[in-house]
XYZ file of C-alpha atoms in Angstrom:
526
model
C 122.135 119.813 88.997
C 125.265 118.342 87.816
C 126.879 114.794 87.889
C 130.101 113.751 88.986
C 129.918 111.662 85.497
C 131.354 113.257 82.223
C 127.741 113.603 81.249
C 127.897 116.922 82.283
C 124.564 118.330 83.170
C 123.131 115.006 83.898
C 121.815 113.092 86.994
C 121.654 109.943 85.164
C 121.219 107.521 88.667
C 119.232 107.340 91.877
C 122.460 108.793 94.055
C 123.732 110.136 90.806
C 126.457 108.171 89.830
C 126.551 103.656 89.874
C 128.573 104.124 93.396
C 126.333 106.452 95.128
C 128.094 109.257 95.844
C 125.398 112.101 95.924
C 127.381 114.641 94.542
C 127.266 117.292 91.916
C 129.931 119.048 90.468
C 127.816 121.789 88.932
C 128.197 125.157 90.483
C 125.953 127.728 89.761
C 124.179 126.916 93.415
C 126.761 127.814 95.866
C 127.015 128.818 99.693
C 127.088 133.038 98.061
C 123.310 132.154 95.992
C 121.814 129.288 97.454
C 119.794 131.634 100.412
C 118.818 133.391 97.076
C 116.791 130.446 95.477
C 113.024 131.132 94.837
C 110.514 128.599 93.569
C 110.415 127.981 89.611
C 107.534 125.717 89.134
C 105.001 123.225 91.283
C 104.230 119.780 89.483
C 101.306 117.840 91.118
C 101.023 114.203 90.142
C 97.530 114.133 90.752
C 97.553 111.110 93.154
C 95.100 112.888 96.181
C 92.760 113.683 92.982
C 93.027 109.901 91.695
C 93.042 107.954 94.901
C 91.388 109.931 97.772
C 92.086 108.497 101.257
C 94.365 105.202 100.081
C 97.178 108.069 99.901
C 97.088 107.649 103.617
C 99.089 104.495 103.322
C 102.007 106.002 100.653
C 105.144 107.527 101.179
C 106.344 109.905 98.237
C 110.032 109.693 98.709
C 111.497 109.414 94.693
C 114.464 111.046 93.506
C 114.279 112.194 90.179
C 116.838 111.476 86.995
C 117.817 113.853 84.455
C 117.950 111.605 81.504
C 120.373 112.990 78.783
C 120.046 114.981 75.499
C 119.885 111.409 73.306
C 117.017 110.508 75.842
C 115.149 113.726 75.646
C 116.219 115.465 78.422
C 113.823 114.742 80.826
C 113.486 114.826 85.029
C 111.645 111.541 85.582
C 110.243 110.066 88.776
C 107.757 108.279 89.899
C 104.931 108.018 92.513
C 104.143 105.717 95.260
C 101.872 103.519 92.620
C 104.799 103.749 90.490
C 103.197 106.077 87.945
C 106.616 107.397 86.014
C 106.499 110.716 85.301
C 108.770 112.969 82.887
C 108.480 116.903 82.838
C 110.277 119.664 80.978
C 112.841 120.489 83.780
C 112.491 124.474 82.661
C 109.083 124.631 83.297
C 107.818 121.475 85.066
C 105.445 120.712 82.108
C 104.170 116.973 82.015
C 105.722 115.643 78.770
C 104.462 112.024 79.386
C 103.328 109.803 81.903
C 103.123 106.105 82.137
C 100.646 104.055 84.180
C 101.833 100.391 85.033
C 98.238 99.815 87.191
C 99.573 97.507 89.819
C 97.511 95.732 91.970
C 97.364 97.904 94.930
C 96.615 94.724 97.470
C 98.463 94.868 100.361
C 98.967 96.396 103.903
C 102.548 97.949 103.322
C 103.361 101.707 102.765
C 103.038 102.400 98.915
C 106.808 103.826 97.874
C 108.730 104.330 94.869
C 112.262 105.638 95.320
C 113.230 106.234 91.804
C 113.971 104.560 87.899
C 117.016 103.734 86.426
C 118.241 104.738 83.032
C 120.301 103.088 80.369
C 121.205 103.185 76.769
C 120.753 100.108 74.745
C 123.681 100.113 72.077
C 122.200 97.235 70.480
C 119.398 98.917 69.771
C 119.743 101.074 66.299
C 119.710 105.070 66.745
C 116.359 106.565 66.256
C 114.435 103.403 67.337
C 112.240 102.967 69.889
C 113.779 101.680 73.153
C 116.923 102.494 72.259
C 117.365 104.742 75.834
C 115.567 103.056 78.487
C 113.910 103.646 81.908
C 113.460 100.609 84.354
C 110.911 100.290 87.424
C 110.367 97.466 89.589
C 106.837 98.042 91.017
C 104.843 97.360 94.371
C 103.333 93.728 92.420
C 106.520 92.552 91.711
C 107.086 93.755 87.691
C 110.018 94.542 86.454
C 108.887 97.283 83.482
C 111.264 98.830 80.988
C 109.827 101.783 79.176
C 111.083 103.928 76.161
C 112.907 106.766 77.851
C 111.438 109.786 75.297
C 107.473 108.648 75.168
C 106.947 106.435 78.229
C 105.727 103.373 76.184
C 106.713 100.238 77.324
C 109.559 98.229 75.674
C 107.732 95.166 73.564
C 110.866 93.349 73.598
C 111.310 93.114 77.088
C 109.796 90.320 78.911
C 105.982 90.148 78.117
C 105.286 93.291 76.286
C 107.632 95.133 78.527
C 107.498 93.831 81.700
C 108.992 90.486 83.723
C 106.822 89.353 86.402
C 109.297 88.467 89.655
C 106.593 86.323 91.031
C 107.307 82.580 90.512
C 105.771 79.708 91.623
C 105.428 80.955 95.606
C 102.191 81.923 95.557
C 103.314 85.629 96.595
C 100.908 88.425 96.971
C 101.475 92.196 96.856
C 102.615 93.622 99.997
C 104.404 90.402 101.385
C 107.176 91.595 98.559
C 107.379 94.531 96.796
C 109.858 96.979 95.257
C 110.873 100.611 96.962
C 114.119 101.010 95.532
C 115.065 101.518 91.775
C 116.823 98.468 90.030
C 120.875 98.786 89.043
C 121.386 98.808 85.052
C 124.836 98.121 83.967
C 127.036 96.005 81.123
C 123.922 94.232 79.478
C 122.597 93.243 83.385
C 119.791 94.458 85.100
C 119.174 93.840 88.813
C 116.564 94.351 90.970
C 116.165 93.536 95.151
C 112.985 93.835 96.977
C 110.945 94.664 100.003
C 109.682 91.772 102.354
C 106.634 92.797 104.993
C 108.370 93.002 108.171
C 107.534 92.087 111.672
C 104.203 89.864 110.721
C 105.205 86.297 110.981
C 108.406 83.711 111.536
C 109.138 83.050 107.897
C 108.811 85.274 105.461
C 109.175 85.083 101.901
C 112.905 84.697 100.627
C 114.711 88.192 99.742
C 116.286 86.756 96.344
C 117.983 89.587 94.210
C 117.502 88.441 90.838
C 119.504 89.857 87.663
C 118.237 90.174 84.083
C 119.570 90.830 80.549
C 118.734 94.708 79.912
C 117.647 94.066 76.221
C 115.534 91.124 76.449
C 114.329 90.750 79.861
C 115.615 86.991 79.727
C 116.649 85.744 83.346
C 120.638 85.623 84.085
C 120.910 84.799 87.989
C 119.572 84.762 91.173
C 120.851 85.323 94.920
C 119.098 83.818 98.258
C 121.304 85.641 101.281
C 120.003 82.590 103.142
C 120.584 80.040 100.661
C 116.840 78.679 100.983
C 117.455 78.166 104.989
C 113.953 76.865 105.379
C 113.174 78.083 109.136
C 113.769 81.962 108.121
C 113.275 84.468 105.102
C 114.374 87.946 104.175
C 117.499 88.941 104.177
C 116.546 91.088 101.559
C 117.627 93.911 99.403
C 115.277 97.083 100.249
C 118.067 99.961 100.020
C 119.483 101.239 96.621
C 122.611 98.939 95.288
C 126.061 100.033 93.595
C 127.767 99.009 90.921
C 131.214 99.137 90.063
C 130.815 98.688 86.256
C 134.932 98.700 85.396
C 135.520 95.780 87.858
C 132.084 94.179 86.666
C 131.114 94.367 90.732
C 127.831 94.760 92.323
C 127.227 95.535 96.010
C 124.271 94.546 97.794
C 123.365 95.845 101.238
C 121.249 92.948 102.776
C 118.512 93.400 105.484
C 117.921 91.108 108.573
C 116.602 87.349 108.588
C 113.249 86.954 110.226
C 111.583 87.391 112.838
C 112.799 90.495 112.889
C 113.134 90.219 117.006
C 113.020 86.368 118.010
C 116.122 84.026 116.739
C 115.822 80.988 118.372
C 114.575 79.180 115.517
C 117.244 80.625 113.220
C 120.707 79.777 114.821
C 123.645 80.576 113.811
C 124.577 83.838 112.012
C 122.322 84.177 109.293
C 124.771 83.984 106.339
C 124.383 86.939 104.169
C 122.318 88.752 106.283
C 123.113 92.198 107.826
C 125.998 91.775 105.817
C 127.481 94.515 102.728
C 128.107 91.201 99.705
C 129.980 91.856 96.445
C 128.727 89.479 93.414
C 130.098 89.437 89.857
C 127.306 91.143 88.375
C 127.571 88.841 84.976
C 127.544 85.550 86.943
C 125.853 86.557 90.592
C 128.851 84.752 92.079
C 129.924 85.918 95.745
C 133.577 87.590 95.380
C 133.509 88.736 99.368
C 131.212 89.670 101.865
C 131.581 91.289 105.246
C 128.561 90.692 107.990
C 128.223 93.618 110.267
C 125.621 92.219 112.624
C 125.252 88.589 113.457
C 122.002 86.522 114.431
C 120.433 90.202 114.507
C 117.658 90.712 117.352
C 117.403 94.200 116.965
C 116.195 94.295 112.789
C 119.194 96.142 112.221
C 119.244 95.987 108.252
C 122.212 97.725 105.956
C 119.973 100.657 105.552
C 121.717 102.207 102.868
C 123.423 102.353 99.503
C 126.948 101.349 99.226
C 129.587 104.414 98.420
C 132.407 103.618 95.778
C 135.658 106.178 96.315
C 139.219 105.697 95.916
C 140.533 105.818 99.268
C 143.468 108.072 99.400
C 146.334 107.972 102.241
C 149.850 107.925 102.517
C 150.397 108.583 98.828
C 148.336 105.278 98.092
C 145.145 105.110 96.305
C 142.834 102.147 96.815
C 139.119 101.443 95.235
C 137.392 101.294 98.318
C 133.411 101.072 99.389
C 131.871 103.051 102.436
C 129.432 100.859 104.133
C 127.166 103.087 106.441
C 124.629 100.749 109.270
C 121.590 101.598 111.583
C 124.251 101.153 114.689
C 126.202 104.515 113.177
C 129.468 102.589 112.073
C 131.190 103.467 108.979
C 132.844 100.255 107.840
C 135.674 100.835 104.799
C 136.511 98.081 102.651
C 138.960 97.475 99.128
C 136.358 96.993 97.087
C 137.916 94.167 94.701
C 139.325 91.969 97.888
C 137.502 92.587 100.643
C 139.766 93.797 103.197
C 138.831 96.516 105.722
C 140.857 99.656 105.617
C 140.607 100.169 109.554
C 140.803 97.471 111.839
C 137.626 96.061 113.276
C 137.285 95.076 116.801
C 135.482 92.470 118.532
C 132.683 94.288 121.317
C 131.312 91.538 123.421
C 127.257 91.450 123.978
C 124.916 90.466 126.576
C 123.814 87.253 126.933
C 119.898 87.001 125.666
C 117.035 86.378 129.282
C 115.289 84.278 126.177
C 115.218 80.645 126.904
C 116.714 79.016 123.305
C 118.240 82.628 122.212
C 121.950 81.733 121.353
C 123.558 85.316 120.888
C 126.451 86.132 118.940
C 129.020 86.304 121.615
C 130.377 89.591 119.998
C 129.440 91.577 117.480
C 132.257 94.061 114.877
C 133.268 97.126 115.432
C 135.856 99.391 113.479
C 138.704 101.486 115.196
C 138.079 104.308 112.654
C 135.738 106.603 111.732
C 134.442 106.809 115.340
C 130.344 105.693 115.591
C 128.183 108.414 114.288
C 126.121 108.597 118.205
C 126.594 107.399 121.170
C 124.270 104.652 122.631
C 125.914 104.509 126.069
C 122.477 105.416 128.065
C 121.958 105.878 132.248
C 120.002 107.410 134.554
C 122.168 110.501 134.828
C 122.367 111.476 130.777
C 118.613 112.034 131.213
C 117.262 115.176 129.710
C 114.433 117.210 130.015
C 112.963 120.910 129.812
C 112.550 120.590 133.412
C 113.247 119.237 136.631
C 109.882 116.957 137.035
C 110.289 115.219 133.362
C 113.922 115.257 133.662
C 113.157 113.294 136.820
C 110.800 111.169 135.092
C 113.182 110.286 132.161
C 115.926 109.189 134.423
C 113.519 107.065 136.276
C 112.057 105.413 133.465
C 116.099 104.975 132.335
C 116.542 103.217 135.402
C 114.231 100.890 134.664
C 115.069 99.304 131.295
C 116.963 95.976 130.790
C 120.520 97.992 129.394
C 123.204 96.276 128.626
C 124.786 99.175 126.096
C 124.749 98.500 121.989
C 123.317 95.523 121.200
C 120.936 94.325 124.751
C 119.071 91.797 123.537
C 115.355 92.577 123.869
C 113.503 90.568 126.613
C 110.353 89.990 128.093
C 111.443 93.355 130.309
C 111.191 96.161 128.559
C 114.550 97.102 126.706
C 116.908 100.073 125.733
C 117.344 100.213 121.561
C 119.998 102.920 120.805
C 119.693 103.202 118.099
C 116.431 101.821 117.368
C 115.334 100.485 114.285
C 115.018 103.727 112.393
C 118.889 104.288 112.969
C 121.310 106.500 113.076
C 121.889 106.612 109.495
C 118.893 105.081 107.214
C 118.187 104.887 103.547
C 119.033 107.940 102.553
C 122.462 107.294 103.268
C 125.453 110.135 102.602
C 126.882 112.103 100.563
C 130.964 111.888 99.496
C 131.880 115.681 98.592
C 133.839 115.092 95.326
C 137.105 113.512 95.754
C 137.797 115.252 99.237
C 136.537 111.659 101.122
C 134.590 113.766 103.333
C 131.056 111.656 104.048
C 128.114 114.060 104.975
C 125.644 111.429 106.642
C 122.256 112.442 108.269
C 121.574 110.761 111.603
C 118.854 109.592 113.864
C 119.369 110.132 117.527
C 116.429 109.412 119.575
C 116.455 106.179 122.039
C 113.758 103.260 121.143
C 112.586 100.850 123.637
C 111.469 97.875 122.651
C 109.700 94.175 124.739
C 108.669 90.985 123.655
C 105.417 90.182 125.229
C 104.230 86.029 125.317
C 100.873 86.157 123.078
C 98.863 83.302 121.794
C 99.430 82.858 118.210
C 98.238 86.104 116.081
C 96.908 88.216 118.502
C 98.657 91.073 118.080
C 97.771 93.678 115.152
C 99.201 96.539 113.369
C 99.868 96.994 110.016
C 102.824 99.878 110.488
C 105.968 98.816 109.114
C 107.989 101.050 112.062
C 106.433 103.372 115.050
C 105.508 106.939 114.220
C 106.716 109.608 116.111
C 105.803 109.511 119.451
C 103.667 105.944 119.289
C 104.007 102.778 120.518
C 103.758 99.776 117.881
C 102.908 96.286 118.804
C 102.804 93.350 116.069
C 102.959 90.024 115.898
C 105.696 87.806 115.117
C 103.352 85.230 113.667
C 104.683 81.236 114.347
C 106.720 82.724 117.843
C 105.711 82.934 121.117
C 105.687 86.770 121.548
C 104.711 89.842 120.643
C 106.888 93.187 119.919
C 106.619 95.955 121.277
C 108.330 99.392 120.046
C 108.754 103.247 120.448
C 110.509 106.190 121.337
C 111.528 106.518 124.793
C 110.184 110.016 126.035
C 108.869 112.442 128.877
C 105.474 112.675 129.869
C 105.386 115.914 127.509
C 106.533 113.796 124.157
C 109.817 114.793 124.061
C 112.887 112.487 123.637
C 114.298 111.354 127.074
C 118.047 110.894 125.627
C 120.086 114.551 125.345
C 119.442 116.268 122.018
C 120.450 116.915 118.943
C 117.541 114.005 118.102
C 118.754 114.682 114.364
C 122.102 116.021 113.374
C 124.540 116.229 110.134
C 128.084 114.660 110.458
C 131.070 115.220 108.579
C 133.209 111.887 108.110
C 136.800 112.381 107.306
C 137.590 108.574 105.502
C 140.806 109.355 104.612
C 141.662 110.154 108.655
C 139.249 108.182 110.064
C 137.667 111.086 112.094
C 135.079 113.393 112.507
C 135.381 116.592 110.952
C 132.426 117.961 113.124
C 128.688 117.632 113.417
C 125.566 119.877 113.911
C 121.578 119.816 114.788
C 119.746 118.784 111.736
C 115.813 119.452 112.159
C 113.214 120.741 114.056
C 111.154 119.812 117.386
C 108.358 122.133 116.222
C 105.762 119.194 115.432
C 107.345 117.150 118.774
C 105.922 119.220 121.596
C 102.750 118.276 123.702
């Protein structure tokens, strides 16, 4: 596939250009071939043969580079045990493979999403290291590796690597790394995972930025500014960077506990919130906070989109902010500003004694949301009269107070849950058009706090499979939370389908273009 970039035939980045846009200009693969396409080659890692019944806990969800011609040429990804692996893209051959052997502690899902790639001018042509691959790994490394043999960089860090563990006594699986670092001007930056759910405070979700050649530190970001009674706020989804402007754009996840606020008032700062740093200095330039005090763990699930926004005859740099509750927020990138105005929706008051709500929570005018959360007894659905019956009653039932019901010892409506609408893999700008193709969840969550003697829940899941309850413990809180889809007695979704679809965004108008059922219910029946 092709980039957008004048690289040509390259994918040199995770959404395959610094602003995420997803798209490809090459055109070989059209709507006339692409029924047409057959198989070419199989690559397997090996993983099953190498660690047997641990692959239970991974997630293989990478998305490969194509480095360039200079760099060898190579599609390079890597596993959930952030093996990085580059084959011939002709033939799928293994040309090298590099092993970082993490230390595999920890009860999280095992992910890699991808590496980044940059070119090291500094560097002489023809030596080593010159081209560049960077990982941040499940123990908290940061590696950089020669882009054409794999070998790690010996003048990066400590013989290629910079350990993002400091003095906190961390451990793997309370932070890790899922998404691949941002590379740009001489800066590397990478975010990190924080366990979710398990306990009140959690470690801090500090983004921390490095020079590219040496490893040697530059800056670091705390979204709570060391608030002492919380943690989080981290980076998990894939940044941007606007390298012209010298911008970067973080997406930021929710403070902890995830579900329980009362010992975090206020807002949460840079939580929940889209923040634009000067990537040389890590100084804020703007930030906009989509959900404040979050109760429902409603993190910016996605990468940031850079465009020029187009309208009227104007042209404006602009980032695309997509979020769990399906809004598309559009902002001027360099100021700030939003492009559509935002509204105020007021929210239910929390049945928590202590829990100080936001009194409202933003909304923008334009693009409409992506679903629609509004939820009663009579928009129950079913394949037949007696579980139709059934969803509507168990409907009737919930504490509902619309988008944003605080959950509560009763057992609550989430729509959207936790999983979204959109999540982290985000959309997809076709070319210069500003139409945003975004894949959406749409299947209703319930969720209930239940009182619980310190640590007496369990569960290691980091969100409820498919047609499971999850209960964990919010360790250092009185409660317990409770989560999962709200269905019929025969496992199916009580809230009308599609339960997946594929929507069209129009930026530039502000509307929906239209939308269709993305999926299948062929592993969701009894």
């Amino acid at each position: 596939l092709g980039s957008s970039a004048a690289a040509g035939s390259d994918w040199l980045h995770y959404g395959g250009d610094p602003g995420g846009r997803h798209y490809s200009m090459a055109a070989r693969i059209n709507r006339d071939n692409v029924d047409k396409l057959e198989v070419a080659w199989v690559y397997r890692t090996g993983d099953m043969a190498r660690y047997g019944d641990a692959m239970a806990n991974t997630s293989t969800q990478s998305t490969p580079i194509l480095l360039p011609e200079a760099a060898g040429s190579s599609l390079v990804f890597c596993t959930p045990y952030n093996r990085v692996i580059a084959l011939d893209p002709a033939s799928g051959e293994q040309r090298w493979q590099f092993d970082p052997e993490i230390d595999r502690r920890g009860d999280r899902p095992f992910r890699c999403r991808g590496v980044s790639y940059a070119e090291q001018a500094g560097v002489p042509e023809g030596q080593s290291c010159r081209h560049r691959l960077y990982m941040g790994t499940h123990d908290r490394h940061l590696w950089a590796i020669d882009a054409r043999n794999g070998k790690p960089c010996e003048d990066f860090g400590d013989g290629g690597a910079v350990s993002l563990y400091g003095a906190e006594g961390y451990t793997p699986g309370d932070v890790s790394n899922s998404s691949a670092p941002v590379v740009a001007n001489g800066v590397v930056v990478v975010g990190s995972t924080v366990i979710d759910f398990a306990r009140a405070t959690t470690p801090r979700g500090t983004v921390k930025a490095f020079r590219s050649d040496s490893g040697a530190p530059l800056w670091s970001f705390d979204p709570l500014l060391e608030h002492a009674d919380s943690g989080s706020a981290n980076v998990w989804a894939p940044m941007s960077v606007d390298e012209d402007n010298g911008l970067l754009f973080l997406p930021t996840s929710a403070a902890s506990p995830d579900y329980y606020g009362v010992d975090r008032p206020g807002d949460g700062l840079y939580a929940n919130s889209l923040v634009a740093l000067d990537l040389r200095s890590g100084e804020v330039r703007w930030h906009f906070q989509h959900v404040r005090h979050d109760l429902w763990d409603y993190d910016t699930p996605s990468q940031p989109i850079l465009f020029d926004w187009t309208r009227k005859g104007s042209s404006i740099p602009a980032v695309a902010q997509l979020t769990k509750q399906g809004f598309v927020f559009v902002f001027n990138r360099l100021t700030g500003e939003s492009l559509w105005e935002i509204t105020e929706q007021p929210v239910a008051p929390s049945q928590i004694p202590g829990e100080q709500v936001a009194p409202t929570q933003p909304k923008p005018i334009a693009p409409p949301q992506l679903l629609d959360p509004f939820l009663m007894p009579s928009d129950a659905w079913g394949l037949t009269l007696w579980d139709r019956a059934d969803c509507a009653r168990q409907i009737a039932e919930l504490h509902n107070a619309g988008l944003f019901t605080p959950t509560s010892e009763e057992l609550t409506l989430m729509f959207p849950g936790s999983l979204g609408g959109p999540n982290w893999g985000g959309g997809a700008l076709l070319g210069d058009s500003g139409v945003l193709l975004v894949n959406v969840n749409n299947v209703a969550f319930t969720g209930q706090l239940i009182p619980s003697p310190e640590g007496a829940g369990q569960g290691a899941q980091d969100h409820p499979a498919a047609g499971h309850r999850m209960r964990v413990t919010m360790q250092g809180t009185p409660y317990d939370i409770e989560i999962g889809s709200l269905q019929s007695p025969l496992g199916i979704p009580c809230n009308p389908p599609p339960w997946g679809k594929l929507v069209a965004v129009d930026l530039m108008q502000g509307t929906i273009l239209w939308e269709t059922a993305l999926g299948s219910v062929h592993e969701m029946g009894p």
